[in-house]
Amino acid sequence: MSGRQKGMVQIWDVVGFDEVADLQKMPKEVITTMKTYCESGTFQRGQEAVAGDASIAMFGNTNQPIDVMVQTGHLFAPMPDTIRDDMAFIDRLHFYVPGWEIPQMRNELFTDHYGFVVDYLAEALREMRKHNFTEIIDRYFSMGTHLNARDRKAVRKTVSGLMKILHPHGDVTQEELSEILELALEGRRRVKEQLKKMGSFEYYQTSFSYTLQDTGEERFVGVPEQGGRDLISADPLSPGTVYTAGVTSDGTVGLYRMEVSVSSGTGKLKMAGGISGAMKESVQRAFSYVQAKKAELGIARDLETSDMHVEVIDLLGNRVEAEVGVALFVAAYSALRKTPVSPALLVLGDMSVQGNIKPLRSLTEPLQVAKDNGAKRSLIPIENKRNFLDVSADIMEHVDPIFYGDPKTAAIKVLGIPLPLLNP
């Protein structure tokens, strides 16, 4: 700014970020500026608004096999924190190129025919930027209802770009255009599916489709690696393991697997390093309640001679602040009694140090995430019963509610064993 020099997006046609995972120190202000630029093509530079024409591309490597990534997380996990944690920025990405589908360069892939000199090809592609094929879809097709305005913009831009490469004269058959459109829909849906996996409810409409205008036939476009949800196992769990979730004020859901184990000790609580903030406080409150009620719960002797180790695994990788006190109570009692909870169960709700139950802000979002990830039943605070009216019939059909009013009732209902009463 001091030198009054133009930035790269004002000079070049494309700006690429190579090895994007290494950009951990990228300031948040840069992402904020890029977010505005990706939406409108302009950004604020000092007191003036500046426009640019450059596309932005990000290149990087995945750290795990794709089947493992889609099973345990999402495809944006290798991104630097400032990008991965900004779902609004990710939503502005038009297309996710599945690099694992692109063959690595081999000798047999090189042609022995004539080709364009790179300088000429670059100039030809630059000239094609003056052309626009974003409306060509409307010749034969209309897009489905699950595509919002940003989705439609992304798909149209991708179709236009592919048209310039494959059919620069603009002459394309319905069948050829259908193939291009399906590729554009797949690439955009791949972005939305990851946002959905991160737990944000606003991105849950991902059934992308298009309709043939001449026949009225609707065709749905999937994502090849879309499987791999079912993060909530339908198999029996080991004692001390429960699934739990929390929801923020903006509807973003955090999904967790809590694992509690016991070892010889003196009744101390030991938490893994990843537990912090509101989650750490809720775990400590619940443990204080367990200690205060250990005689009533019939676990005094076990608790006094054991230390309790707590680990929480973030299944969606979106680091949502979740209060998980009831899950800790159920998991702790399960571990001490060596009795597993019901399979495919999600435990919702928090508690005070005196055992009073704190309801969730909303039920719809966590139950939708629970359904999509394999839950068959959910433990729900009785105070949230009125929120159940907002839950869709599809969710109610797949996830059975189990209501509770206090921690002991919650444990009784999902462990299948009665809690001993305090002797008079």
Coordinates of C-alpha atoms in Angstrom, one line a residue:
M1 CA 0.0 0.0 0.0
S2 CA 2.8 2.4 0.8
G3 CA 4.4 1.9 -2.6
R4 CA 1.0 2.2 -4.4
Q5 CA 1.7 -1.0 -6.2
K6 CA -1.0 -3.2 -7.6
G7 CA -1.7 -6.6 -5.9
M8 CA -1.5 -9.9 -7.8
V9 CA -5.2 -10.2 -8.4
Q10 CA -5.1 -7.0 -10.3
I11 CA -2.2 -8.1 -12.5
W12 CA -2.7 -11.8 -13.2
D13 CA -5.4 -14.1 -14.6
V14 CA -4.9 -16.7 -11.9
V15 CA -3.2 -16.6 -8.5
G16 CA -2.2 -20.1 -7.2
F17 CA -1.3 -21.1 -3.7
D18 CA 1.0 -24.1 -3.8
E19 CA 1.4 -26.4 -0.8
V20 CA -1.5 -24.5 0.8
A21 CA -1.2 -26.7 4.0
D22 CA 2.0 -24.8 4.8
L23 CA 0.3 -21.4 5.1
Q24 CA -0.3 -21.8 8.8
K25 CA 0.8 -18.2 9.5
M26 CA -1.5 -16.6 6.9
P27 CA -3.2 -13.7 8.8
K28 CA -7.0 -14.0 9.3
E29 CA -7.2 -10.5 7.7
V30 CA -6.0 -12.0 4.4
I31 CA -8.7 -14.7 4.4
T32 CA -11.3 -12.0 5.2
T33 CA -10.1 -9.9 2.3
M34 CA -10.0 -13.0 0.0
K35 CA -13.5 -13.9 1.1
T36 CA -14.9 -10.5 0.0
Y37 CA -12.9 -10.7 -3.3
C38 CA -14.2 -14.2 -4.1
E39 CA -17.8 -13.1 -3.6
S40 CA -17.8 -9.8 -5.4
G41 CA -14.4 -9.4 -7.3
T42 CA -13.6 -6.4 -5.2
F43 CA -11.8 -5.7 -2.0
Q44 CA -10.9 -2.8 0.3
R45 CA -7.4 -1.5 0.1
G46 CA -7.0 1.4 2.5
Q47 CA -9.7 3.9 1.7
E48 CA -10.3 2.7 -1.9
A49 CA -12.3 -0.3 -3.3
V50 CA -10.2 -2.2 -5.7
A51 CA -11.4 -4.7 -8.4
G52 CA -9.5 -7.7 -9.9
D53 CA -10.2 -10.4 -12.4
A54 CA -7.9 -13.2 -11.2
S55 CA -9.2 -16.6 -10.3
I56 CA -7.8 -18.2 -7.1
A57 CA -6.6 -21.8 -7.0
M58 CA -5.2 -23.7 -4.0
F59 CA -3.1 -26.8 -4.3
G60 CA -2.1 -29.3 -1.7
N61 CA -1.8 -32.9 -0.6
T62 CA -4.1 -35.0 1.5
N63 CA -2.5 -36.7 4.5
Q64 CA -4.4 -39.9 4.5
P65 CA -6.1 -42.3 2.1
I66 CA -9.4 -40.8 0.8
D67 CA -11.5 -43.6 2.3
V68 CA -10.0 -42.9 5.7
M69 CA -10.5 -39.2 5.4
V70 CA -14.1 -39.4 4.4
Q71 CA -14.7 -41.9 7.2
T72 CA -13.1 -40.0 10.0
G73 CA -13.2 -36.3 8.9
H74 CA -13.5 -34.1 5.8
L75 CA -11.4 -33.3 2.7
F76 CA -10.5 -29.8 3.9
A77 CA -8.7 -31.1 7.0
P78 CA -5.2 -30.6 5.6
M79 CA -5.9 -26.9 5.0
P80 CA -4.3 -24.3 7.4
D81 CA -6.4 -23.4 10.4
T82 CA -7.3 -20.0 9.1
I83 CA -8.9 -21.5 6.0
R84 CA -10.3 -24.8 7.5
D85 CA -12.1 -23.0 10.3
D86 CA -13.7 -20.4 8.1
M87 CA -16.6 -22.2 6.6
A88 CA -17.9 -19.0 4.9
F89 CA -14.6 -18.8 2.9
I90 CA -14.8 -22.5 2.0
D91 CA -18.4 -22.0 0.8
R92 CA -17.0 -19.5 -1.8
L93 CA -14.9 -22.2 -3.5
H94 CA -16.6 -23.2 -6.8
F95 CA -15.0 -26.6 -7.3
Y96 CA -13.0 -29.2 -5.5
V97 CA -10.8 -31.0 -8.0
P98 CA -10.4 -34.7 -6.8
G99 CA -6.6 -35.0 -7.3
W100 CA -6.8 -38.7 -6.4
E101 CA -8.7 -39.3 -9.7
I102 CA -6.0 -37.6 -11.8
P103 CA -3.2 -40.0 -13.0
Q104 CA 0.4 -39.1 -12.2
M105 CA 2.5 -38.2 -15.2
R106 CA 3.9 -41.2 -17.0
N107 CA 5.8 -41.4 -20.3
E108 CA 2.8 -43.0 -22.1
L109 CA 0.7 -39.9 -21.3
F110 CA 2.9 -37.6 -23.4
T111 CA 1.9 -37.1 -27.0
D112 CA 4.1 -37.7 -30.0
H113 CA 2.0 -35.3 -32.1
Y114 CA 2.2 -31.6 -32.6
G115 CA 1.1 -29.4 -29.7
F116 CA 0.6 -25.7 -28.9
V117 CA 3.6 -23.7 -27.7
V118 CA 2.9 -22.7 -24.1
D119 CA 3.1 -18.9 -24.9
Y120 CA 0.5 -19.3 -27.6
L121 CA -1.8 -21.5 -25.5
A122 CA -1.6 -19.0 -22.6
E123 CA -2.5 -16.2 -24.9
A124 CA -5.4 -18.2 -26.4
L125 CA -6.8 -19.0 -22.9
R126 CA -6.4 -15.3 -21.9
E127 CA -8.4 -14.3 -25.0
M128 CA -11.1 -16.8 -24.1
R129 CA -11.6 -14.9 -20.8
K130 CA -13.6 -12.3 -22.8
H131 CA -16.2 -14.9 -23.6
N132 CA -19.0 -16.0 -21.3
F133 CA -20.9 -19.3 -21.4
T134 CA -22.6 -19.1 -17.9
E135 CA -26.1 -19.0 -19.5
I136 CA -25.6 -22.0 -21.8
I137 CA -27.1 -24.4 -19.3
D138 CA -30.5 -22.8 -19.8
R139 CA -30.6 -24.1 -23.4
Y140 CA -31.5 -27.6 -22.2
F141 CA -31.6 -27.8 -18.4
S142 CA -32.7 -26.2 -15.2
M143 CA -31.0 -26.8 -11.8
G144 CA -32.5 -28.5 -8.8
T145 CA -34.0 -26.9 -5.7
H146 CA -31.2 -27.8 -3.4
L147 CA -28.8 -25.5 -5.2
N148 CA -28.8 -22.0 -3.6
A149 CA -27.7 -18.8 -5.3
R150 CA -24.0 -19.4 -4.4
D151 CA -24.2 -23.0 -5.7
R152 CA -25.7 -21.9 -9.0
K153 CA -23.1 -19.3 -9.5
A154 CA -20.3 -21.8 -8.9
V155 CA -21.8 -24.4 -11.2
R156 CA -22.4 -21.8 -14.0
K157 CA -18.8 -20.5 -13.7
T158 CA -17.4 -24.1 -13.9
V159 CA -19.5 -25.0 -16.9
S160 CA -18.4 -21.7 -18.6
G161 CA -14.8 -22.6 -18.0
L162 CA -15.1 -26.1 -19.3
M163 CA -16.9 -24.9 -22.4
K164 CA -14.0 -22.6 -23.2
I165 CA -11.6 -25.5 -23.1
L166 CA -13.7 -28.2 -24.7
H167 CA -16.1 -26.3 -27.0
P168 CA -14.7 -22.8 -27.4
H169 CA -16.9 -22.2 -30.5
G170 CA -20.0 -22.6 -28.2
D171 CA -21.5 -25.4 -30.4
V172 CA -22.4 -28.2 -28.0
T173 CA -25.0 -31.0 -28.0
Q174 CA -27.4 -31.7 -25.1
E175 CA -25.5 -34.9 -24.3
E176 CA -22.1 -33.1 -24.2
L177 CA -23.4 -30.3 -22.1
S178 CA -25.0 -32.8 -19.7
E179 CA -21.6 -34.3 -19.1
I180 CA -20.1 -30.9 -18.4
L181 CA -22.9 -29.9 -16.1
E182 CA -22.7 -33.2 -14.1
L183 CA -19.0 -32.6 -13.6
A184 CA -19.6 -29.1 -12.4
L185 CA -22.4 -30.2 -10.0
E186 CA -20.1 -33.0 -8.6
G187 CA -17.2 -30.6 -7.9
R188 CA -19.5 -28.1 -6.2
R189 CA -21.3 -30.7 -4.2
R190 CA -18.0 -32.1 -3.0
V191 CA -17.4 -28.6 -1.3
K192 CA -20.9 -28.6 0.2
E193 CA -20.6 -32.2 1.5
Q194 CA -17.5 -31.2 3.5
L195 CA -19.2 -28.2 5.0
K196 CA -22.1 -30.5 5.9
K197 CA -19.6 -32.9 7.6
M198 CA -18.2 -30.0 9.6
G199 CA -21.6 -29.8 11.2
S200 CA -23.1 -26.5 9.9
F201 CA -26.8 -26.9 9.5
E202 CA -27.1 -24.3 6.8
Y203 CA -25.2 -26.6 4.3
Y204 CA -27.5 -29.6 4.7
Q205 CA -29.2 -29.4 1.3
T206 CA -26.8 -31.3 -0.9
S207 CA -29.0 -33.4 -3.1
F208 CA -27.9 -31.7 -6.3
S209 CA -29.8 -32.3 -9.4
Y210 CA -30.8 -30.9 -12.8
T211 CA -33.9 -31.3 -14.9
L212 CA -34.2 -31.9 -18.7
Q213 CA -36.5 -29.2 -20.0
D214 CA -37.8 -31.3 -22.9
T215 CA -38.8 -34.3 -20.9
G216 CA -39.0 -33.1 -17.3
E217 CA -36.7 -35.9 -16.1
E218 CA -34.8 -35.0 -13.0
R219 CA -31.3 -36.4 -12.7
F220 CA -29.4 -36.4 -9.4
V221 CA -25.6 -36.1 -9.2
G222 CA -23.6 -37.8 -6.5
V223 CA -20.1 -37.7 -5.2
P224 CA -18.1 -40.9 -5.7
E225 CA -16.5 -40.9 -2.3
Q226 CA -19.6 -39.6 -0.5
G227 CA -19.8 -42.7 1.7
G228 CA -18.0 -42.8 4.9
R229 CA -20.3 -41.1 7.3
D230 CA -21.7 -43.4 10.0
L231 CA -19.2 -41.9 12.5
I232 CA -21.5 -43.2 15.2
S233 CA -20.9 -46.9 15.3
A234 CA -23.8 -49.4 15.4
D235 CA -21.5 -51.9 17.1
P236 CA -21.4 -52.3 20.9
L237 CA -18.9 -50.0 22.5
S238 CA -16.4 -50.7 25.2
P239 CA -17.5 -49.5 28.7
G240 CA -16.8 -45.8 29.3
T241 CA -17.3 -44.8 25.6
V242 CA -20.2 -42.6 24.5
Y243 CA -21.0 -40.3 21.6
T244 CA -22.1 -36.7 22.4
A245 CA -22.7 -33.4 20.6
G246 CA -23.1 -29.7 21.1
V247 CA -24.6 -26.9 19.0
T248 CA -23.6 -23.3 18.8
S249 CA -25.9 -20.3 18.5
D250 CA -25.4 -20.2 14.7
G251 CA -26.4 -23.9 14.3
T252 CA -22.9 -25.4 13.9
V253 CA -22.8 -28.9 15.5
G254 CA -19.8 -30.5 17.1
L255 CA -19.8 -34.3 17.2
Y256 CA -17.6 -36.2 19.7
R257 CA -16.7 -39.6 21.0
M258 CA -15.9 -39.4 24.7
E259 CA -13.7 -42.2 26.1
V260 CA -13.4 -42.6 29.9
S261 CA -11.0 -45.2 31.4
V262 CA -10.0 -45.9 35.0
S263 CA -6.7 -46.9 36.5
S264 CA -5.4 -47.4 40.1
G265 CA -5.3 -44.1 41.9
T266 CA -6.9 -41.8 44.5
G267 CA -10.0 -40.5 42.8
K268 CA -8.4 -37.8 40.5
L269 CA -9.7 -36.6 37.2
K270 CA -7.2 -36.5 34.4
M271 CA -8.1 -34.9 31.1
A272 CA -6.3 -35.2 27.7
G273 CA -4.8 -32.1 26.3
G274 CA -7.4 -31.4 23.7
I275 CA -10.2 -30.7 26.3
S276 CA -10.4 -27.0 26.9
G277 CA -12.8 -24.1 27.4
A278 CA -16.5 -24.7 27.9
M279 CA -16.0 -28.5 27.4
K280 CA -13.3 -28.7 30.1
E281 CA -15.5 -26.8 32.6
S282 CA -18.5 -29.0 31.9
V283 CA -16.4 -32.2 32.4
Q284 CA -15.1 -30.8 35.7
R285 CA -18.7 -29.9 36.9
A286 CA -20.0 -33.4 36.1
F287 CA -17.0 -35.0 37.8
S288 CA -17.6 -32.9 40.9
Y289 CA -21.2 -34.2 40.9
V290 CA -20.0 -37.8 40.6
Q291 CA -17.7 -37.2 43.6
A292 CA -20.4 -35.6 45.7
K293 CA -22.9 -38.5 44.9
K294 CA -20.5 -41.4 44.9
A295 CA -22.1 -43.1 47.9
E296 CA -25.6 -42.7 46.5
L297 CA -24.4 -44.0 43.1
G298 CA -22.8 -47.0 44.8
I299 CA -19.3 -46.3 43.4
A300 CA -17.6 -44.7 46.4
R301 CA -15.1 -47.6 46.9
D302 CA -14.3 -47.8 43.2
L303 CA -13.9 -44.0 42.8
E304 CA -11.7 -43.6 45.8
T305 CA -9.2 -46.2 44.6
S306 CA -9.2 -45.1 40.9
D307 CA -8.1 -42.2 38.7
M308 CA -10.4 -41.3 35.8
H309 CA -8.9 -40.5 32.4
V310 CA -11.0 -38.6 29.9
E311 CA -10.3 -38.2 26.2
V312 CA -12.7 -36.5 23.7
I313 CA -12.2 -37.2 20.0
D314 CA -13.6 -34.5 17.6
L315 CA -15.2 -36.5 14.9
L316 CA -16.1 -33.6 12.6
G317 CA -12.8 -31.7 13.2
N318 CA -14.6 -28.3 13.5
R319 CA -13.7 -27.6 17.1
V320 CA -17.1 -26.5 18.3
E321 CA -17.3 -25.5 21.9
A322 CA -19.6 -28.2 23.4
E323 CA -20.8 -28.7 27.0
V324 CA -20.9 -32.4 27.6
G325 CA -21.5 -32.9 31.3
V326 CA -24.2 -35.6 31.0
A327 CA -22.0 -37.6 28.6
L328 CA -19.2 -37.5 31.1
F329 CA -21.5 -38.7 33.9
V330 CA -22.9 -41.6 31.8
A331 CA -19.4 -42.5 30.5
A332 CA -17.9 -42.4 34.0
Y333 CA -20.5 -44.6 35.5
S334 CA -20.3 -47.0 32.5
A335 CA -16.5 -47.3 33.0
L336 CA -16.7 -47.8 36.8
R337 CA -19.5 -50.4 36.4
K338 CA -17.8 -52.0 33.4
T339 CA -21.1 -51.9 31.5
P340 CA -21.4 -50.4 28.0
V341 CA -24.1 -48.0 26.9
S342 CA -26.6 -48.9 24.2
P343 CA -25.1 -48.9 20.7
A344 CA -25.7 -46.2 18.1
L345 CA -26.6 -43.8 20.9
L346 CA -26.0 -40.0 21.1
V347 CA -26.0 -38.4 24.6
L348 CA -27.1 -34.7 24.6
G349 CA -27.3 -32.2 27.5
D350 CA -25.1 -30.6 30.2
M351 CA -25.5 -30.4 34.0
S352 CA -24.6 -28.1 36.9
V353 CA -22.4 -29.1 39.8
Q354 CA -25.6 -30.0 41.7
G355 CA -26.9 -32.2 39.0
N356 CA -29.5 -29.9 37.4
I357 CA -29.9 -30.5 33.7
K358 CA -29.1 -27.8 31.2
P359 CA -31.1 -28.2 27.9
L360 CA -29.6 -27.6 24.4
R361 CA -30.2 -24.4 22.5
S362 CA -31.8 -26.5 19.7
L363 CA -32.5 -30.1 18.8
T364 CA -32.9 -30.0 15.1
E365 CA -29.3 -29.6 14.1
P366 CA -27.6 -32.1 16.4
L367 CA -30.3 -34.7 15.7
Q368 CA -29.8 -34.2 11.9
V369 CA -26.1 -34.7 12.3
A370 CA -26.8 -37.8 14.5
K371 CA -29.1 -39.3 11.9
D372 CA -26.7 -38.7 9.0
N373 CA -23.9 -40.3 11.0
G374 CA -25.7 -43.5 12.0
A375 CA -27.3 -42.8 15.4
K376 CA -30.5 -44.8 16.1
R377 CA -31.4 -43.2 19.5
S378 CA -30.6 -40.1 21.4
L379 CA -30.7 -39.3 25.1
I380 CA -32.4 -35.9 25.4
P381 CA -33.1 -33.5 28.3
I382 CA -36.8 -33.4 29.2
E383 CA -36.7 -29.6 28.9
N384 CA -36.0 -30.0 25.2
K385 CA -39.2 -32.0 24.7
R386 CA -41.0 -28.9 23.3
N387 CA -38.2 -28.5 20.8
F388 CA -39.0 -31.9 19.4
L389 CA -42.0 -30.4 17.6
D390 CA -39.4 -28.6 15.3
V391 CA -37.7 -31.9 14.4
S392 CA -38.5 -33.3 10.9
A393 CA -40.5 -36.5 10.5
D394 CA -37.5 -38.0 8.7
I395 CA -35.3 -37.5 11.7
M396 CA -37.9 -38.8 14.1
E397 CA -38.3 -41.9 12.0
H398 CA -34.6 -42.8 12.3
V399 CA -33.6 -41.5 15.7
D400 CA -35.6 -42.6 18.7
P401 CA -35.7 -40.0 21.6
I402 CA -35.0 -41.1 25.2
F403 CA -35.9 -38.2 27.5
Y404 CA -34.5 -37.8 31.0
G405 CA -34.8 -35.3 33.8
D406 CA -31.7 -36.0 35.9
P407 CA -28.3 -37.6 35.5
K408 CA -29.2 -40.8 37.3
T409 CA -32.3 -41.4 35.1
A410 CA -30.1 -40.8 32.0
A411 CA -27.7 -43.5 33.1
I412 CA -30.4 -46.0 34.1
K413 CA -32.1 -45.7 30.7
V414 CA -29.0 -46.3 28.6
L415 CA -26.9 -48.6 30.7
G416 CA -29.7 -51.1 31.4
I417 CA -28.8 -51.5 35.1
P418 CA -30.5 -49.9 38.1
L419 CA -28.5 -47.4 40.2
P420 CA -28.4 -48.3 43.9
L421 CA -30.3 -46.0 46.2
L422 CA -28.7 -44.2 49.1
N423 CA -29.1 -46.3 52.3
P424 CA -31.3 -44.5 54.9

